[in-house]
Short mmCIF file of C-alpha atoms in Angstrom, two decimals:
data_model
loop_
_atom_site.label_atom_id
_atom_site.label_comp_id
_atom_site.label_asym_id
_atom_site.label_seq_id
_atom_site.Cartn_x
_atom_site.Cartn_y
_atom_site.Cartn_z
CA UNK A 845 30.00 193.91 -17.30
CA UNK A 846 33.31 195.92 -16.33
CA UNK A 847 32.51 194.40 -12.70
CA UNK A 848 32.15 190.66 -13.75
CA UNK A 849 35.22 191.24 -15.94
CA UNK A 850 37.36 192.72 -12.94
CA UNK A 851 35.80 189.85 -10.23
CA UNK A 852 37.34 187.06 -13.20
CA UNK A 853 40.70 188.55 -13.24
CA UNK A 854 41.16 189.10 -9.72
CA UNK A 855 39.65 185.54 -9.07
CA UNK A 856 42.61 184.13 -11.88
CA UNK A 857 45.36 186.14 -10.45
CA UNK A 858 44.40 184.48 -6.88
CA UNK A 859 44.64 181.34 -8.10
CA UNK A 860 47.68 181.86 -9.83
CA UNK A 861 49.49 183.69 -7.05
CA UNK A 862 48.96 180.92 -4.73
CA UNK A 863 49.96 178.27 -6.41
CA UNK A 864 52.75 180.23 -6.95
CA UNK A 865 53.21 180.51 -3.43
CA UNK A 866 53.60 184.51 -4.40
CA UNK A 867 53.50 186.50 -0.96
CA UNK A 868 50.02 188.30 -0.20
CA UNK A 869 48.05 186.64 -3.09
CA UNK A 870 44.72 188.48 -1.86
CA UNK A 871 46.14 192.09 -2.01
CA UNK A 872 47.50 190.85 -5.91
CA UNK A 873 43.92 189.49 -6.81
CA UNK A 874 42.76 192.55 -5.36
CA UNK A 875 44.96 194.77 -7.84
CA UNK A 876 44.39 192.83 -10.34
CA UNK A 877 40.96 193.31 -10.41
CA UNK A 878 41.13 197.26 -9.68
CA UNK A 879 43.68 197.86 -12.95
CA UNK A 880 40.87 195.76 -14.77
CA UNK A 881 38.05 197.96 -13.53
CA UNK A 882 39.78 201.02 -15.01
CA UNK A 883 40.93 199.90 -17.83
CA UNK A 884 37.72 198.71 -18.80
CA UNK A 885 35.74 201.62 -17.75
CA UNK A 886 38.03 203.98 -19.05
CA UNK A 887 38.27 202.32 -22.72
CA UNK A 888 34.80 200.85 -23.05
CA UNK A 889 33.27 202.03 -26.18
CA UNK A 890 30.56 204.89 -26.11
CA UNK A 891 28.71 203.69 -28.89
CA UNK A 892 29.70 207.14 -30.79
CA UNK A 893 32.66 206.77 -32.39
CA UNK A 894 34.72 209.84 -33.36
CA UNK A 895 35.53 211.22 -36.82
CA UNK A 896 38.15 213.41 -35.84
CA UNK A 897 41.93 212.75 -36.27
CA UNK A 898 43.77 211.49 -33.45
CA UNK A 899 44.34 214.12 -31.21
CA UNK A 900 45.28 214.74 -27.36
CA UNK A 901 44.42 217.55 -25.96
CA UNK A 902 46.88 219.72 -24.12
CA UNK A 903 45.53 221.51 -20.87
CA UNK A 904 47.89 224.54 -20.06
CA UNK A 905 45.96 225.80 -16.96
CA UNK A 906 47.42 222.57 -15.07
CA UNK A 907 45.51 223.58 -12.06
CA UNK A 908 42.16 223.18 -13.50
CA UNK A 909 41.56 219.65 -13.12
CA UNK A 910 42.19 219.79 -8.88
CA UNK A 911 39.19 221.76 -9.00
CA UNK A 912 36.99 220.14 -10.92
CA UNK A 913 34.37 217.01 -9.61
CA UNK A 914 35.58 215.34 -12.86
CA UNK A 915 39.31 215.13 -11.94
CA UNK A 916 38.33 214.52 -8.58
CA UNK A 917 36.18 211.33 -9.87
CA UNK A 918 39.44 210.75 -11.86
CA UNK A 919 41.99 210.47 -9.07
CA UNK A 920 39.72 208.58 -7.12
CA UNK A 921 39.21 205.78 -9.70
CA UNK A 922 42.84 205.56 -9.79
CA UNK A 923 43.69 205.89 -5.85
CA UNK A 924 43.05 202.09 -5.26
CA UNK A 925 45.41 200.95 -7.90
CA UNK A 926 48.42 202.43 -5.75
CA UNK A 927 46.93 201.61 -2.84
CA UNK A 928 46.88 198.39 -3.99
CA UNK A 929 50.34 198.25 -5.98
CA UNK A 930 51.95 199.17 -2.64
CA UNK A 931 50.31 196.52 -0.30
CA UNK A 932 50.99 193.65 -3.25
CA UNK A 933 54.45 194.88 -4.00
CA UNK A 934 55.94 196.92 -0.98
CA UNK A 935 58.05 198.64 -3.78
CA UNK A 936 56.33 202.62 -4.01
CA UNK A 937 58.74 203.51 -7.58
CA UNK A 938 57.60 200.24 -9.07
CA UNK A 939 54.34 201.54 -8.20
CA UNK A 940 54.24 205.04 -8.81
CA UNK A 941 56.02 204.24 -12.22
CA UNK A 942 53.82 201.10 -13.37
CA UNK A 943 50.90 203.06 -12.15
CA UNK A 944 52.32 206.49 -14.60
CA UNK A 945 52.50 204.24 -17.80
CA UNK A 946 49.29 202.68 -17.16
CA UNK A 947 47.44 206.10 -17.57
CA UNK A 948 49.44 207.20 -20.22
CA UNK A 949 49.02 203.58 -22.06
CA UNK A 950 45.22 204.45 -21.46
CA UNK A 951 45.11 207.68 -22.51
CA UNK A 952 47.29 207.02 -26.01
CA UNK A 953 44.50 204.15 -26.70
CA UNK A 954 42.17 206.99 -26.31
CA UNK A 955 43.60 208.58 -28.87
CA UNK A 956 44.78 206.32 -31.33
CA UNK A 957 41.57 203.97 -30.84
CA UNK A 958 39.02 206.46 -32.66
CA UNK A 959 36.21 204.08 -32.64
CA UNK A 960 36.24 203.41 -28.58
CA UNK A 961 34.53 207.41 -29.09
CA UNK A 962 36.86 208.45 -26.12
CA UNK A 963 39.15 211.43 -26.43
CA UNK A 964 42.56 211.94 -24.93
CA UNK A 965 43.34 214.60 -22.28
CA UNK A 966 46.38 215.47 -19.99
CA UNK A 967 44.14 216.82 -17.53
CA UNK A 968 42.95 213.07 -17.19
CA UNK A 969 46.66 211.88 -17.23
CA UNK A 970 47.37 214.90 -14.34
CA UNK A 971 44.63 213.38 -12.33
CA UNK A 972 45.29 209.64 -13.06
CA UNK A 973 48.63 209.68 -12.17
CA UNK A 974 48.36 212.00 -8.60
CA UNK A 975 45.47 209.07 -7.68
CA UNK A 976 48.28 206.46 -8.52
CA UNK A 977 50.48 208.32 -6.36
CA UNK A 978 47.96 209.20 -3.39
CA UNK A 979 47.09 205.93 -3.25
CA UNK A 980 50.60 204.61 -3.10
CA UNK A 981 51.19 207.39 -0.34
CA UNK A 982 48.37 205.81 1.62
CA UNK A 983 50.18 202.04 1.30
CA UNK A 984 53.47 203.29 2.37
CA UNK A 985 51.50 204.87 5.56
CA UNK A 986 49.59 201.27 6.24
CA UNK A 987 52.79 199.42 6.03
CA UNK A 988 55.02 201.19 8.35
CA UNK A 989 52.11 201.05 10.92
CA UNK A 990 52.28 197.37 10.39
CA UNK A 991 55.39 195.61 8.62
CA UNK A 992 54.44 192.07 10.02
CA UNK A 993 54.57 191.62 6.17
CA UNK A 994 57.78 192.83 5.02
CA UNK A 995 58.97 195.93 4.86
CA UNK A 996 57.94 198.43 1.89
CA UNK A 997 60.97 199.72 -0.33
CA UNK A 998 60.64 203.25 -1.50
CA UNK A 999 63.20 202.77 -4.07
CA UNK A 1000 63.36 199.45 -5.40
CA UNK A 1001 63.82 197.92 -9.22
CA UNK A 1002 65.38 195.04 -10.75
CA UNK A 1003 66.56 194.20 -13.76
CA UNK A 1004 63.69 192.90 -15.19
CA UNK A 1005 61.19 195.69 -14.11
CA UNK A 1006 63.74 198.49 -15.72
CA UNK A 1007 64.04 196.62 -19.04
CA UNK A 1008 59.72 196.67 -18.56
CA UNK A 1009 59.39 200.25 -17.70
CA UNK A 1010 61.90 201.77 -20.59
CA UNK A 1011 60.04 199.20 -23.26
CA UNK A 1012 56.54 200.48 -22.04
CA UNK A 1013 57.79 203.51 -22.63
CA UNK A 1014 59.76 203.30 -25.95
CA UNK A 1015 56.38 201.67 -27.36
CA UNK A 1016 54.14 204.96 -26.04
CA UNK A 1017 56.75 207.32 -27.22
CA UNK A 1018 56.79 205.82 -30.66
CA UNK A 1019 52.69 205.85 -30.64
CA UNK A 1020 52.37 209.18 -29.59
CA UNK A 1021 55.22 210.23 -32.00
CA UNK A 1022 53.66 208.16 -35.08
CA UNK A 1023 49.99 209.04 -34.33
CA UNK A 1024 48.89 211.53 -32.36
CA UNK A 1025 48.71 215.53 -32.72
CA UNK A 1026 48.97 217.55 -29.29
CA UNK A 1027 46.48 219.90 -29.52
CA UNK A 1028 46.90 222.85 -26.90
CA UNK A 1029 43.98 224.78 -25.32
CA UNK A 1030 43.86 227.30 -22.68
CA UNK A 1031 41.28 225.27 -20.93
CA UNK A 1032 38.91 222.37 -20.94
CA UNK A 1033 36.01 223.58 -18.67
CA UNK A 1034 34.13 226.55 -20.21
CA UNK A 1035 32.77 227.21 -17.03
CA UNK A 1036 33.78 227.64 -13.13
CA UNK A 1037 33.05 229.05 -10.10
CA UNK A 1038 33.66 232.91 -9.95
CA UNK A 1039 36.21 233.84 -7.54
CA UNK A 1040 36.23 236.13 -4.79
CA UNK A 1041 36.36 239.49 -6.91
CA UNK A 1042 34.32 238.11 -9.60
CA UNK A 1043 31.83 237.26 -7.02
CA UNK A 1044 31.73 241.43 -5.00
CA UNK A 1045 31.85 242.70 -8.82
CA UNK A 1046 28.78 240.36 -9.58
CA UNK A 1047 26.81 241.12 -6.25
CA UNK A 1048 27.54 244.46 -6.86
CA UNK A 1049 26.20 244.95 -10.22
CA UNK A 1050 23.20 243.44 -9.37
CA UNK A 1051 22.57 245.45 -7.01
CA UNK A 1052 23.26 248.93 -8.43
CA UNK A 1053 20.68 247.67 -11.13
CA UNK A 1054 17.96 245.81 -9.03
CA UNK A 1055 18.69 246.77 -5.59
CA UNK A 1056 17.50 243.95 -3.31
CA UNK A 1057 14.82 243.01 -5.57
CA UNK A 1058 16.23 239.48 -6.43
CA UNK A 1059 18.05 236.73 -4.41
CA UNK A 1060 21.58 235.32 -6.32
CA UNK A 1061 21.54 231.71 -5.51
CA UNK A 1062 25.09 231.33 -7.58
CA UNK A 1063 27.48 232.78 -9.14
CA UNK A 1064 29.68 230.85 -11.79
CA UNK A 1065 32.02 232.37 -14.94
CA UNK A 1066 32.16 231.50 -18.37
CA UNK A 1067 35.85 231.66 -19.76
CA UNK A 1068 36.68 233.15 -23.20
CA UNK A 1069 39.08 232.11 -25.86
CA UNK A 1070 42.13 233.43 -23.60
CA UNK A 1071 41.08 231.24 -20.10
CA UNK A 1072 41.47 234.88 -18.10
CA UNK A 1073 38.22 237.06 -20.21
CA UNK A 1074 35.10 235.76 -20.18
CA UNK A 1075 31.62 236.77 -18.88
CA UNK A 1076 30.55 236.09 -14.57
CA UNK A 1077 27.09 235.09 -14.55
CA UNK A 1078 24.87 235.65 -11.75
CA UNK A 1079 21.98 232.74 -11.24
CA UNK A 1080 19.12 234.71 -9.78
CA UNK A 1081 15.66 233.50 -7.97
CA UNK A 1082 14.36 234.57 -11.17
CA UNK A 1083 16.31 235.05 -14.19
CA UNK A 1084 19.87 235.79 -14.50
CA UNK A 1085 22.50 238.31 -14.81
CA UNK A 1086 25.90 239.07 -16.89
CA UNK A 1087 28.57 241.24 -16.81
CA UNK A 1088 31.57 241.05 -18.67
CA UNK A 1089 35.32 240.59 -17.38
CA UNK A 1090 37.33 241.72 -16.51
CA UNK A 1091 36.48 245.27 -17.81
CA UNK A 1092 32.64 245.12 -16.13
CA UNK A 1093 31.67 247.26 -18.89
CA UNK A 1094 28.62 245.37 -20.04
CA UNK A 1095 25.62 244.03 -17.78
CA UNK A 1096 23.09 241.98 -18.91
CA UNK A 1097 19.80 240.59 -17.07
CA UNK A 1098 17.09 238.36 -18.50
CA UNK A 1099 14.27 238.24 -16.10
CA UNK A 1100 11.05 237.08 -17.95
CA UNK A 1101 10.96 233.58 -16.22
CA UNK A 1102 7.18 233.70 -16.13
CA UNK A 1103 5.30 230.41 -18.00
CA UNK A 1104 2.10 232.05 -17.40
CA UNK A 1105 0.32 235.18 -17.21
CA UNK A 1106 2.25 236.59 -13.79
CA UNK A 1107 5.00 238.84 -14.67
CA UNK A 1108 8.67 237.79 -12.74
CA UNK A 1109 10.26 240.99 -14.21
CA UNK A 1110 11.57 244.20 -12.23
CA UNK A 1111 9.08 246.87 -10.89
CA UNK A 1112 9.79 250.04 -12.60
CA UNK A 1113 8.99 253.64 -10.89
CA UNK A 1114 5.33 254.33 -9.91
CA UNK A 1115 3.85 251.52 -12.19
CA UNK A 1116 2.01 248.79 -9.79
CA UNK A 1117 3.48 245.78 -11.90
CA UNK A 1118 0.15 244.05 -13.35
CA UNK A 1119 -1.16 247.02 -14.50
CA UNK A 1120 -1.42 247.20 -18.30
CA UNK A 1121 0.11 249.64 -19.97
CA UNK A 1122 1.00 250.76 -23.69
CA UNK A 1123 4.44 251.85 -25.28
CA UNK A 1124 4.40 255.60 -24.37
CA UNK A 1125 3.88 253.99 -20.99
CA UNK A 1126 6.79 251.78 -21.63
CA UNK A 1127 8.94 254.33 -23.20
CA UNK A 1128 8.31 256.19 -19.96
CA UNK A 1129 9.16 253.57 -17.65
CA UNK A 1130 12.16 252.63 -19.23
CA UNK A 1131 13.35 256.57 -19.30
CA UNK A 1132 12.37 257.19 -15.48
CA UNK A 1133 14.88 253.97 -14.94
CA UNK A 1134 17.79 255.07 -17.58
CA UNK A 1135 17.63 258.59 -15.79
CA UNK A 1136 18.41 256.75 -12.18
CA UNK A 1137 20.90 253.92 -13.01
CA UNK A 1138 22.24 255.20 -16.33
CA UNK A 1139 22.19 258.27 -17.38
CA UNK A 1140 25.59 258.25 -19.46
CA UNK A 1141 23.36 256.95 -21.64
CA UNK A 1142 21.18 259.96 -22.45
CA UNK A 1143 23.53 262.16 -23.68
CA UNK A 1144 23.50 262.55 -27.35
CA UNK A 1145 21.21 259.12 -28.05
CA UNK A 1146 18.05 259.66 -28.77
CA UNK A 1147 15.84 256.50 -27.42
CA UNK A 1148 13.70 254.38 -29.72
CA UNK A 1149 10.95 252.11 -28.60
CA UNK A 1150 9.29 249.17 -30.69
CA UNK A 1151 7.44 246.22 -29.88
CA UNK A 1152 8.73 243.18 -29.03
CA UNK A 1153 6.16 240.76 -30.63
CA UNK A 1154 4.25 240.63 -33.80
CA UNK A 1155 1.31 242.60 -31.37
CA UNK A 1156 3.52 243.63 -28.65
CA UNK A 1157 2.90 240.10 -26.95
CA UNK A 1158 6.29 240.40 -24.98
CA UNK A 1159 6.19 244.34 -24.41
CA UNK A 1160 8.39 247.12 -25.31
CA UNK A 1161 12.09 247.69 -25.87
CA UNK A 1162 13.62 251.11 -25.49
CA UNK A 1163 17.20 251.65 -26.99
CA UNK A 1164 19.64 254.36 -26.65
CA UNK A 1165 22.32 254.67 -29.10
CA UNK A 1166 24.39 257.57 -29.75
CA UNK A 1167 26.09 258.04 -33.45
CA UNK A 1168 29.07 260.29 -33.98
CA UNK A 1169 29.23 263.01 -37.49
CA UNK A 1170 30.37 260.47 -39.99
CA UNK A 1171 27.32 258.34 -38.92
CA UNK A 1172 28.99 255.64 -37.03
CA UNK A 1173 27.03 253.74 -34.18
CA UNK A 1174 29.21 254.43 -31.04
CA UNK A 1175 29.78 250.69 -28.68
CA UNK A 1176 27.82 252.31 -26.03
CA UNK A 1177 24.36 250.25 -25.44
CA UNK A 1178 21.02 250.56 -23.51
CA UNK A 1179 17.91 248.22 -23.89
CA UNK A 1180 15.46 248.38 -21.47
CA UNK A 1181 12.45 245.61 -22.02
CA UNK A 1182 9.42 246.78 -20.60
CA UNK A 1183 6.60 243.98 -20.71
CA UNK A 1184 2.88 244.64 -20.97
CA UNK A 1185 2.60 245.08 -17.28
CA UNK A 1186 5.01 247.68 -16.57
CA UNK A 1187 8.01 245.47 -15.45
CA UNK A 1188 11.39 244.97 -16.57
CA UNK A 1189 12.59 241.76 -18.36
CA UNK A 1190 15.12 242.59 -20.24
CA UNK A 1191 18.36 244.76 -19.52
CA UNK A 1192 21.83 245.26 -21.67
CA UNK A 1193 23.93 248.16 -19.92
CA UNK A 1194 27.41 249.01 -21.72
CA UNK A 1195 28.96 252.06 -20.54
CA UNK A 1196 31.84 252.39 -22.95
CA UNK A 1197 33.46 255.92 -23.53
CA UNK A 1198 33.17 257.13 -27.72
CA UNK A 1199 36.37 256.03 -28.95
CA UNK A 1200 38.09 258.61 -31.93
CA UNK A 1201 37.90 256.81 -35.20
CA UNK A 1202 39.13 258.00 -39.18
CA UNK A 1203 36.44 258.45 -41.45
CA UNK A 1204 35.07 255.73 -43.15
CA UNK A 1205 36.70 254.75 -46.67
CA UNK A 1206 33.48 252.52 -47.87
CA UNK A 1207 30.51 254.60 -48.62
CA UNK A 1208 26.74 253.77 -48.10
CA UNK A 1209 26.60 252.42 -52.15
CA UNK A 1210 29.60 250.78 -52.24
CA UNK A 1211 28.95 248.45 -49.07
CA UNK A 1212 25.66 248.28 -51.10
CA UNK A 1213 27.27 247.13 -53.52
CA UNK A 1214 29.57 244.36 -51.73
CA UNK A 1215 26.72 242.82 -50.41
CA UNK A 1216 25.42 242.45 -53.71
CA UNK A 1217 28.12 240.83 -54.86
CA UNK A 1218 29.09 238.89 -51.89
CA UNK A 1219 24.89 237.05 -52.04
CA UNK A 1220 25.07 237.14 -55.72
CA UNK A 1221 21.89 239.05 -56.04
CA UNK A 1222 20.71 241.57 -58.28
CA UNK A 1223 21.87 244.91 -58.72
CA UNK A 1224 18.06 246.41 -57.46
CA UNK A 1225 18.02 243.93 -53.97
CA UNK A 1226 17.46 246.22 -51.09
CA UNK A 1227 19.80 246.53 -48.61
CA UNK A 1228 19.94 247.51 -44.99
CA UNK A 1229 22.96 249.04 -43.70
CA UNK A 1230 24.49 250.10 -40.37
CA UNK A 1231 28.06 251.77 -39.61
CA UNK A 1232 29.06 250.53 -36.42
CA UNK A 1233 32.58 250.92 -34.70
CA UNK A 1234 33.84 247.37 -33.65
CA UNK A 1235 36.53 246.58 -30.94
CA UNK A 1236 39.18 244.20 -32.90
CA UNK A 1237 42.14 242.72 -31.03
CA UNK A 1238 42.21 246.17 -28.35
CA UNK A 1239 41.98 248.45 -31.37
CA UNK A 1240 38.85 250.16 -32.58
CA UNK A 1241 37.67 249.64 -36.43
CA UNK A 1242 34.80 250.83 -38.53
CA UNK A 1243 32.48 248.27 -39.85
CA UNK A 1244 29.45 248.10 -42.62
CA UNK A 1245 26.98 246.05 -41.68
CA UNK A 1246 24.90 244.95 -44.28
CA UNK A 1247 21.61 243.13 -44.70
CA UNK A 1248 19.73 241.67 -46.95
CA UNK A 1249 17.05 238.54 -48.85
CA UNK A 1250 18.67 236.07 -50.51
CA UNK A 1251 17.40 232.78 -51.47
CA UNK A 1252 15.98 230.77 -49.13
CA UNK A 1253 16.74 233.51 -46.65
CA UNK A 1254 18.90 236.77 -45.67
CA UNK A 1255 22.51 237.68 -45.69
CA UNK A 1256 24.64 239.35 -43.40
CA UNK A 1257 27.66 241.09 -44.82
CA UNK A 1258 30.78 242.67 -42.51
CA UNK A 1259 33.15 245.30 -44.44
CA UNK A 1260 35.70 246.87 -43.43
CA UNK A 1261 34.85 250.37 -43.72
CA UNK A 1262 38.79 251.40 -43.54
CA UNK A 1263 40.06 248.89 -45.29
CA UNK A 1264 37.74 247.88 -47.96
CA UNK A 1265 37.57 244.63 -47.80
CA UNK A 1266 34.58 242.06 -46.99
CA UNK A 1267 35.35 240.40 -43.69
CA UNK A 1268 32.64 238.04 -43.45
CA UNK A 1269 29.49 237.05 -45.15
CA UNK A 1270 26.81 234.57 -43.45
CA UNK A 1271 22.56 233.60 -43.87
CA UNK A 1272 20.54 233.87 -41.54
CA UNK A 1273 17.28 232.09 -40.89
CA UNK A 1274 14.46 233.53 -42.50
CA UNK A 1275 12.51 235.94 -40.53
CA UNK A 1276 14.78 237.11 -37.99
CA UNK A 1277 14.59 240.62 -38.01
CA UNK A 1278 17.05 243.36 -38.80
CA UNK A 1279 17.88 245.21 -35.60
CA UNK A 1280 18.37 241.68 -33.83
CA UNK A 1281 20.98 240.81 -36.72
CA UNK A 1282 22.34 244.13 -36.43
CA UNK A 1283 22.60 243.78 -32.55
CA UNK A 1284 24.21 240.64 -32.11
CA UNK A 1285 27.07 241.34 -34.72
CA UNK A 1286 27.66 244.88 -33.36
CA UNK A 1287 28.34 243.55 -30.28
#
């Protein structure tokens, strides 16, 4: 449709440009029909209209979008309309300029237009506008190597086009002024490719835990809040790996791939994978490794090994975790997931030094008693607790976690164990167990 649309507007502007007698009616039909392509593909409805107030978001990594197949796709939709605007017009600012307030009149109707379900961006606006001018770089080349036409005028503008330009832009201004909230974000793509010392930290992890066991095939990374922290993940043959930046504290590697009865996981020590073998096997296994790869780990924690599975379907997992005197779980972690053949599937490494902490404030019956209070249940609800010392904002603080049934599921409850105060309380779905609740919000 966008195409038929475009081919009837370049077709009318032909028409009308030569019996105008205007100069180089074919490059005018020609633009014609490109500014209609984009503006239709770029404010055709998606069918999903958006809810949201009208918002544009602000990209402040400004480089982000020149490396990115999107912004590429971007500048190259918009590369023909300067090319274009140059050959028509031989005037590059009447170009460059008409070309600027037609991607910021498409991205305001973006905004403003909820029901179109598009969404406004300045990384699209970056990239529209350096297509515009790219283009209208590549018209100013093509008419100096042939000016049989006329000669092109960097800096041209009459009257008329100046009283154009600053009403254009009087109406946008008032728009954007009236209507639409700048939202700022660090970034708009969650995830890139990891760069050179992201990659050697990657490829180096990998190997300390796995040797040369399994090919990486990529290597991306997954940006935090901030843009700079985030997590590099390693795409294996089988599986993948994470470790967290840019303090490479924690490594993480899911291997169980497998979708039938072949294991895909790492050999451990001595155990011909395929073998089966039982949990004092596993816990074994898993101790041989910690004692070769991490054996910070072992002192003080003493390891615990339970099924993974109703019937130990998926294996074993062996944790370490070491507690300090008040009964606080120190940050440092080791799983190892043994499955029922003697291989490795699962791994979380986090090699943190025991930070000093006060004693907590909240004891074991009165975060007991928050929870209670918190999942309005009764006074006799059991509750499963865990004192766990949690990283906040580059500072260390000491946290209850508590657990519990409520209706129609379980609670989790976060206190502040220093400053007495519930932080958070959230369900979860029935049936999940404790020590994976406890896990993820420890983390």
């Amino acid at each position: 449709m966008a195409t038929l649309i475009a081919l009837s507007v370049g077709a009318l502007r032909f028409r009308i440009a030569r019996s105008r007698e205007t100069e180089r009616p074919a490059f005018h039909a020609l633009l014609a029909a490109a500014v209609t392509a984009v503006v239709s593909l770029t404010l055709w409805s998606t069918g999903s209209p958006t809810e949201q107030s009208r918002i544009c978001i602000v990209n402040s990594d400004i480089t982000e979008p020149l490396t990115t197949s999107q912004g590429i796709l971007n500048a190259g939709l918009f590369l023909p309309v300067g090319l274009l605007g140059v050959l028509a017009t031989r005037n590059v600012l009447g170009t460059l300029i008409g070309g600027f307030l037609l991607t910021t009149g498409i991205e305001t109707a973006q905004a403003t237009l909820t029901f179109l379900g598009r969404g406004c961006d300045t990384s699209d606006l970056l990239m529209n506008t350096l297509g515009v001018a790219a283009g209208a770089a590549v018209g100013w080349v093509a008419t100096r190597i042939d000016d049989s036409e006329g000669s092109v005028r960097l800096l041209y503008a009459t009257r008329r086009l100046v009283t154009v330009w600053l009403g254009s832009a009087a109406l946008l201004i008032g728009l954007w002024v009236a209507f639409i909230h700048p939202e700022r974000v660090a970034y708009t793509v969650a995830v890139v490719d990891a760069n050179e010392d992201q990659q050697g930290a990657a490829r180096k992890a990998v190997a300390s835990a796995f040797g040369n066991h399994f090919k990486i095939n990529s290597i991306d990374f997954a940006r935090g809040p901030s843009g700079d922290a985030g997590t590099v993940m390693a795409n294996l043959d089988v599986g993948f790996a994470e470790l967290s930046w840019p303090d490479r504290r924690t490594f993480k590697a899911s291997l169980d791939m497998s979708s039938g009865n072949g294991s895909t996981g790492y050999p451990l020590g001595g155990n011909p994978v395929g073998r089966p073998i039982n949990a004092q096997a596993a816990h074994d296994l898993a101790l041989s490794y910690a004692k070769d790869h991490a054996p910070w780990a072992l002192g003080g924690a003493e390891p615990v090994t339970s099924p993974v599975g109703a019937k130990a379907e998926m294996g074993w997992m062996t944790s370490w975790r070491r507690h300090n005197r008040d009964g606080v779980m120190m940050p440092m972690r080791l799983d190892i997931q043994v499955d029922p053949s003697g291989a490795m599937t699962q791994l979380i490494m986090r090699d943190i030094d025991d930070p000093a902490l006060p004693a907590p404030r909240v004891t074991r019956e009165e975060a007991a008693r928050m929870f209670r209070q918190a999942a309005a249940v009764d006074s006799g609800t059991p509750v499963e607790l865990e004192l766990v010392a949690k990283s906040v904002d580059d500072e260390w603080k000491i946290h209850w976690l508590a657990f519990g049934q409520i209706k129609g599921g379980s609670g989790l409850a976060v206190i502040d164990a220093e400053a007495r105060n519930l932080i958070s309380f959230s369900s979860q779905p029935a049936g999940v167990p404790i020590n994976e609740v406890v896990s993820e919000a420890a983390q």
